[in-house]
Amino acid sequence: MHDVELLAVSKGQSLEKMLEAIKAGQRSFGESYVQEALDKIERLSAFDVNWHFIGRIQSNKTRDIATHFDWVHSVARADIAQRLNQHRGQQQAPLNVCLQVNISEEASKSGVVLHDVLPLARLIVSLPHLKLRGLMAIPAQTDCVDQQLIAYKTLYDAQQLLIKQGFQLDTLSMGLSRDFKAAILAGSTMVRIGTRLFGPRVDAR
Ligand SMILES: *Cc1c(COP(=O)(O)O)cnc(C)c1O
């Protein structure tokens, strides 16, 4: 079995719970709301923690995201990629980026459709302050493990296609509390787990 990194999704979770996780050795945290995240980043600045932005990206928040995060998993538009690139500090290492794919092709879910993955990947690798690490998806919610596997296998195949085209990718960000087992079976290298780790969220927005 390959290595799978645990991204602790801490949106809507208290600082106390996050400190407990840090004490237990957890180093990577995922947040979806910029204001909540900036507050936590400041209050936990004494700790050596990696911050991953996994939420919807509004254009007016790209500066905050590019400056304060180490990773962004939810890049799905060319103009957003360009803004993140432009706002990433010149002294900072390139921002790690995953391209979010809408594998279930539902109107309500964000992400690019499979057809648009290649052109957006090409754009991202041309931007000097971004580093494309791989793909991410949030498939349609289902309890059917076969459906979960099909969805995640689709993302895995899309990643393999990019690798065949010469892209150097090492991250497949897939799997949350409800379906991480299927995601790992399908080749996930990073699972994003919130409630299964911390318990129910309070809406902190
Ligand atoms: C909230 C969230 C998660 C974690 O979901 P859980 O069901 O709490 O594990 C994972 N990925 C994304 C993009 C999220 O927004």
Tab-separated table of C-alpha atoms and ligand atoms in Angstrom:
chain	number	residue	atom	x	y	z
A	1	MET	CA	0.000	0.000	0.000
A	2	HIS	CA	1.322	3.479	-0.888
A	3	ASP	CA	1.772	6.314	1.632
A	4	VAL	CA	-1.287	8.425	2.362
A	5	GLU	CA	-1.000	11.771	4.086
A	6	LEU	CA	-3.691	12.886	6.516
A	7	LEU	CA	-4.913	16.448	6.029
A	8	ALA	CA	-6.845	17.369	9.184
A	9	VAL	CA	-9.811	19.469	8.063
A	10	SER	CA	-10.209	21.938	10.906
A	11	LYS	CA	-12.871	24.316	9.529
A	12	GLY	CA	-15.509	24.835	12.194
A	13	GLN	CA	-13.318	23.187	14.843
A	14	SER	CA	-11.947	24.832	17.977
A	15	LEU	CA	-8.345	25.877	18.590
A	16	GLU	CA	-8.318	23.500	21.565
A	17	LYS	CA	-9.022	20.523	19.316
A	18	MET	CA	-6.400	21.696	16.847
A	19	LEU	CA	-3.819	22.047	19.629
A	20	GLU	CA	-4.586	18.509	20.728
A	21	ALA	CA	-3.953	17.301	17.169
A	22	ILE	CA	-0.700	19.289	16.974
A	23	LYS	CA	0.432	17.724	20.251
A	24	ALA	CA	-0.316	14.310	18.778
A	25	GLY	CA	1.982	15.132	15.839
A	26	GLN	CA	-0.451	16.417	13.196
A	27	ARG	CA	1.160	19.096	10.996
A	28	SER	CA	-1.216	19.703	8.057
A	29	PHE	CA	-4.553	21.446	8.471
A	30	GLY	CA	-7.263	22.217	5.920
A	31	GLU	CA	-9.501	25.282	6.084
A	32	SER	CA	-12.355	26.466	3.848
A	33	TYR	CA	-13.170	29.974	5.050
A	34	VAL	CA	-10.535	32.676	4.755
A	35	GLN	CA	-11.412	34.806	7.771
A	36	GLU	CA	-11.666	31.857	10.142
A	37	ALA	CA	-8.387	30.506	8.782
A	38	LEU	CA	-6.446	33.782	9.082
A	39	ASP	CA	-7.490	34.008	12.695
A	40	LYS	CA	-6.267	30.479	13.420
A	41	ILE	CA	-3.046	30.934	11.443
A	42	GLU	CA	-2.212	33.925	13.592
A	43	ARG	CA	-3.114	32.263	16.860
A	44	LEU	CA	-1.160	29.092	16.041
A	45	SER	CA	1.832	30.909	14.559
A	46	ALA	CA	4.144	29.491	17.237
A	47	PHE	CA	3.706	26.011	15.762
A	48	ASP	CA	5.248	24.549	12.661
A	49	VAL	CA	2.026	23.854	10.757
A	50	ASN	CA	1.183	23.589	7.037
A	51	TRP	CA	-2.003	25.368	5.994
A	52	HIS	CA	-4.097	24.067	3.111
A	53	PHE	CA	-6.953	26.071	1.604
A	54	ILE	CA	-9.682	23.684	0.404
A	55	GLY	CA	-12.717	25.968	0.029
A	56	ARG	CA	-14.297	27.966	-2.751
A	57	ILE	CA	-12.006	30.813	-3.830
A	58	GLN	CA	-13.458	34.300	-4.255
A	59	SER	CA	-11.340	36.632	-6.379
A	60	ASN	CA	-11.179	39.264	-3.652
A	61	LYS	CA	-9.584	36.709	-1.288
A	62	THR	CA	-6.742	35.555	-3.542
A	63	ARG	CA	-4.200	37.865	-1.897
A	64	ASP	CA	-4.913	36.515	1.603
A	65	ILE	CA	-4.885	32.929	0.361
A	66	ALA	CA	-1.684	33.301	-1.673
A	67	THR	CA	0.134	34.987	1.194
A	68	HIS	CA	-0.903	32.883	4.174
A	69	PHE	CA	-1.343	29.339	2.891
A	70	ASP	CA	1.152	26.668	1.819
A	71	TRP	CA	-1.287	24.771	-0.386
A	72	VAL	CA	-4.501	25.472	-2.299
A	73	HIS	CA	-6.544	22.413	-3.357
A	74	SER	CA	-9.430	24.192	-5.034
A	75	VAL	CA	-8.030	25.962	-8.089
A	76	ALA	CA	-10.538	25.602	-10.908
A	77	ARG	CA	-10.300	28.795	-12.962
A	78	ALA	CA	-7.556	30.410	-15.019
A	79	ASP	CA	-8.154	33.903	-13.634
A	80	ILE	CA	-7.963	32.590	-10.049
A	81	ALA	CA	-4.695	30.791	-10.807
A	82	GLN	CA	-3.295	34.000	-12.295
A	83	ARG	CA	-4.340	36.062	-9.284
A	84	LEU	CA	-2.814	33.561	-6.833
A	85	ASN	CA	0.409	33.636	-8.839
A	86	GLN	CA	0.448	37.416	-8.869
A	87	HIS	CA	-0.162	37.697	-5.127
A	88	ARG	CA	2.243	34.999	-3.943
A	89	GLY	CA	5.164	36.728	-2.211
A	90	GLN	CA	8.367	36.932	-4.255
A	91	GLN	CA	10.326	35.700	-1.225
A	92	GLN	CA	7.990	32.768	-0.600
A	93	ALA	CA	8.356	29.269	-2.032
A	94	PRO	CA	5.900	28.615	-4.868
A	95	LEU	CA	2.350	27.975	-3.676
A	96	ASN	CA	1.453	24.273	-3.927
A	97	VAL	CA	-1.667	23.853	-6.028
A	98	CYS	CA	-4.135	21.090	-6.793
A	99	LEU	CA	-6.548	21.522	-9.647
A	100	GLN	CA	-10.116	20.772	-8.558
A	101	VAL	CA	-12.009	18.526	-10.946
A	102	ASN	CA	-15.785	18.177	-11.083
A	103	ILE	CA	-15.889	14.428	-11.667
A	104	SER	CA	-19.566	13.973	-11.025
A	105	GLU	CA	-20.269	16.952	-13.324
A	106	GLU	CA	-22.964	18.293	-11.062
A	107	ALA	CA	-23.902	21.914	-11.591
A	108	SER	CA	-23.707	22.576	-7.840
A	109	LYS	CA	-20.159	21.271	-7.367
A	110	SER	CA	-17.185	23.415	-8.210
A	111	GLY	CA	-14.252	22.250	-10.253
A	112	VAL	CA	-13.356	22.035	-13.917
A	113	VAL	CA	-14.868	19.327	-16.090
A	114	LEU	CA	-12.434	16.634	-17.263
A	115	HIS	CA	-12.242	18.152	-20.727
A	116	ASP	CA	-10.774	21.375	-19.312
A	117	VAL	CA	-8.174	19.780	-17.033
A	118	LEU	CA	-5.312	19.751	-19.541
A	119	PRO	CA	-5.473	23.421	-20.627
A	120	LEU	CA	-5.770	24.623	-17.026
A	121	ALA	CA	-2.890	22.363	-15.937
A	122	ARG	CA	-0.768	23.853	-18.758
A	123	LEU	CA	-1.577	27.360	-17.602
A	124	ILE	CA	-0.738	26.594	-13.951
A	125	VAL	CA	2.685	25.113	-14.751
A	126	SER	CA	3.512	28.242	-16.744
A	127	LEU	CA	3.054	30.434	-13.648
A	128	PRO	CA	6.331	30.846	-11.724
A	129	HIS	CA	4.859	31.294	-8.242
A	130	LEU	CA	2.584	28.258	-8.393
A	131	LYS	CA	3.619	24.604	-8.249
A	132	LEU	CA	1.092	22.139	-9.626
A	133	ARG	CA	1.090	19.058	-7.363
A	134	GLY	CA	-1.942	17.151	-8.660
A	135	LEU	CA	-5.714	16.898	-8.763
A	136	MET	CA	-8.481	17.145	-6.180
A	137	ALA	CA	-12.174	16.272	-6.228
A	138	ILE	CA	-15.266	16.121	-4.040
A	139	PRO	CA	-17.519	13.552	-5.745
A	140	ALA	CA	-21.283	13.391	-5.369
A	141	GLN	CA	-22.246	12.058	-1.951
A	142	THR	CA	-23.153	8.378	-1.990
A	143	ASP	CA	-22.997	5.446	0.425
A	144	CYS	CA	-22.421	3.052	-2.458
A	145	VAL	CA	-18.764	2.021	-2.318
A	146	ASP	CA	-18.771	0.998	-5.992
A	147	GLN	CA	-19.922	4.481	-7.007
A	148	GLN	CA	-17.255	6.023	-4.755
A	149	LEU	CA	-14.599	3.835	-6.371
A	150	ILE	CA	-15.742	4.709	-9.906
A	151	ALA	CA	-15.599	8.430	-9.148
A	152	TYR	CA	-12.150	8.288	-7.568
A	153	LYS	CA	-10.797	5.981	-10.272
A	154	THR	CA	-11.870	8.623	-12.796
A	155	LEU	CA	-9.744	11.215	-10.996
A	156	TYR	CA	-6.848	8.767	-10.746
A	157	ASP	CA	-7.022	8.144	-14.509
A	158	ALA	CA	-7.093	11.886	-15.232
A	159	GLN	CA	-3.947	12.288	-13.119
A	160	GLN	CA	-2.228	9.418	-14.974
A	161	LEU	CA	-3.072	11.077	-18.298
A	162	LEU	CA	-1.406	14.287	-17.154
A	163	ILE	CA	1.650	12.352	-15.991
A	164	LYS	CA	1.823	10.704	-19.427
A	165	GLN	CA	1.786	14.200	-20.942
A	166	GLY	CA	4.906	15.000	-18.920
A	167	PHE	CA	3.474	16.761	-15.867
A	168	GLN	CA	5.362	15.962	-12.658
A	169	LEU	CA	2.625	15.328	-10.118
A	170	ASP	CA	2.807	13.630	-6.737
A	171	THR	CA	-0.503	14.404	-5.039
A	172	LEU	CA	-4.008	13.055	-5.487
A	173	SER	CA	-6.154	14.904	-2.960
A	174	MET	CA	-9.187	12.689	-2.556
A	175	GLY	CA	-11.287	11.172	0.190
A	176	LEU	CA	-13.180	12.655	3.128
A	177	SER	CA	-14.744	11.147	6.241
A	178	ARG	CA	-17.504	9.329	4.365
A	179	ASP	CA	-15.438	7.763	1.585
A	180	PHE	CA	-11.722	7.795	2.404
A	181	LYS	CA	-11.404	4.017	2.161
A	182	ALA	CA	-12.574	3.969	-1.458
A	183	ALA	CA	-10.361	6.978	-2.181
A	184	ILE	CA	-7.274	5.215	-0.816
A	185	LEU	CA	-8.095	2.064	-2.784
A	186	ALA	CA	-8.313	4.229	-5.916
A	187	GLY	CA	-4.883	5.768	-5.296
A	188	SER	CA	-5.372	8.802	-3.032
A	189	THR	CA	-2.159	10.247	-1.604
A	190	MET	CA	-3.882	12.776	0.663
A	191	VAL	CA	-7.185	12.294	2.475
A	192	ARG	CA	-9.003	15.350	3.855
A	193	ILE	CA	-10.718	14.278	7.061
A	194	GLY	CA	-12.763	16.580	9.293
A	195	THR	CA	-15.646	15.196	11.336
A	196	ARG	CA	-14.260	11.672	11.564
A	197	LEU	CA	-11.219	13.150	13.321
A	198	PHE	CA	-12.602	16.085	15.315
A	199	GLY	CA	-16.323	15.402	15.672
A	200	PRO	CA	-19.175	17.616	14.446
A	201	ARG	CA	-18.363	21.128	13.244
A	202	VAL	CA	-19.746	24.383	14.573
A	203	ASP	CA	-20.346	26.923	11.827
A	204	ALA	CA	-17.671	29.488	12.615
A	205	ARG	CA	-18.199	31.801	9.653
B	1	LIG	C1	-15.198	19.992	4.840
B	1	LIG	C2	-14.379	19.368	3.785
B	1	LIG	C3	-13.765	18.117	3.979
B	1	LIG	C4	-13.930	17.292	5.236
B	1	LIG	O1	-15.206	16.737	5.309
B	1	LIG	P1	-15.549	15.706	6.492
B	1	LIG	O2	-16.822	15.106	6.042
B	1	LIG	O3	-15.682	16.514	7.719
B	1	LIG	O4	-14.438	14.735	6.573
B	1	LIG	C5	-12.948	17.635	2.975
B	1	LIG	N1	-12.769	18.299	1.831
B	1	LIG	C6	-13.355	19.481	1.597
B	1	LIG	C7	-13.109	20.179	0.303
B	1	LIG	C8	-14.179	20.040	2.563
B	1	LIG	O5	-14.770	21.228	2.313
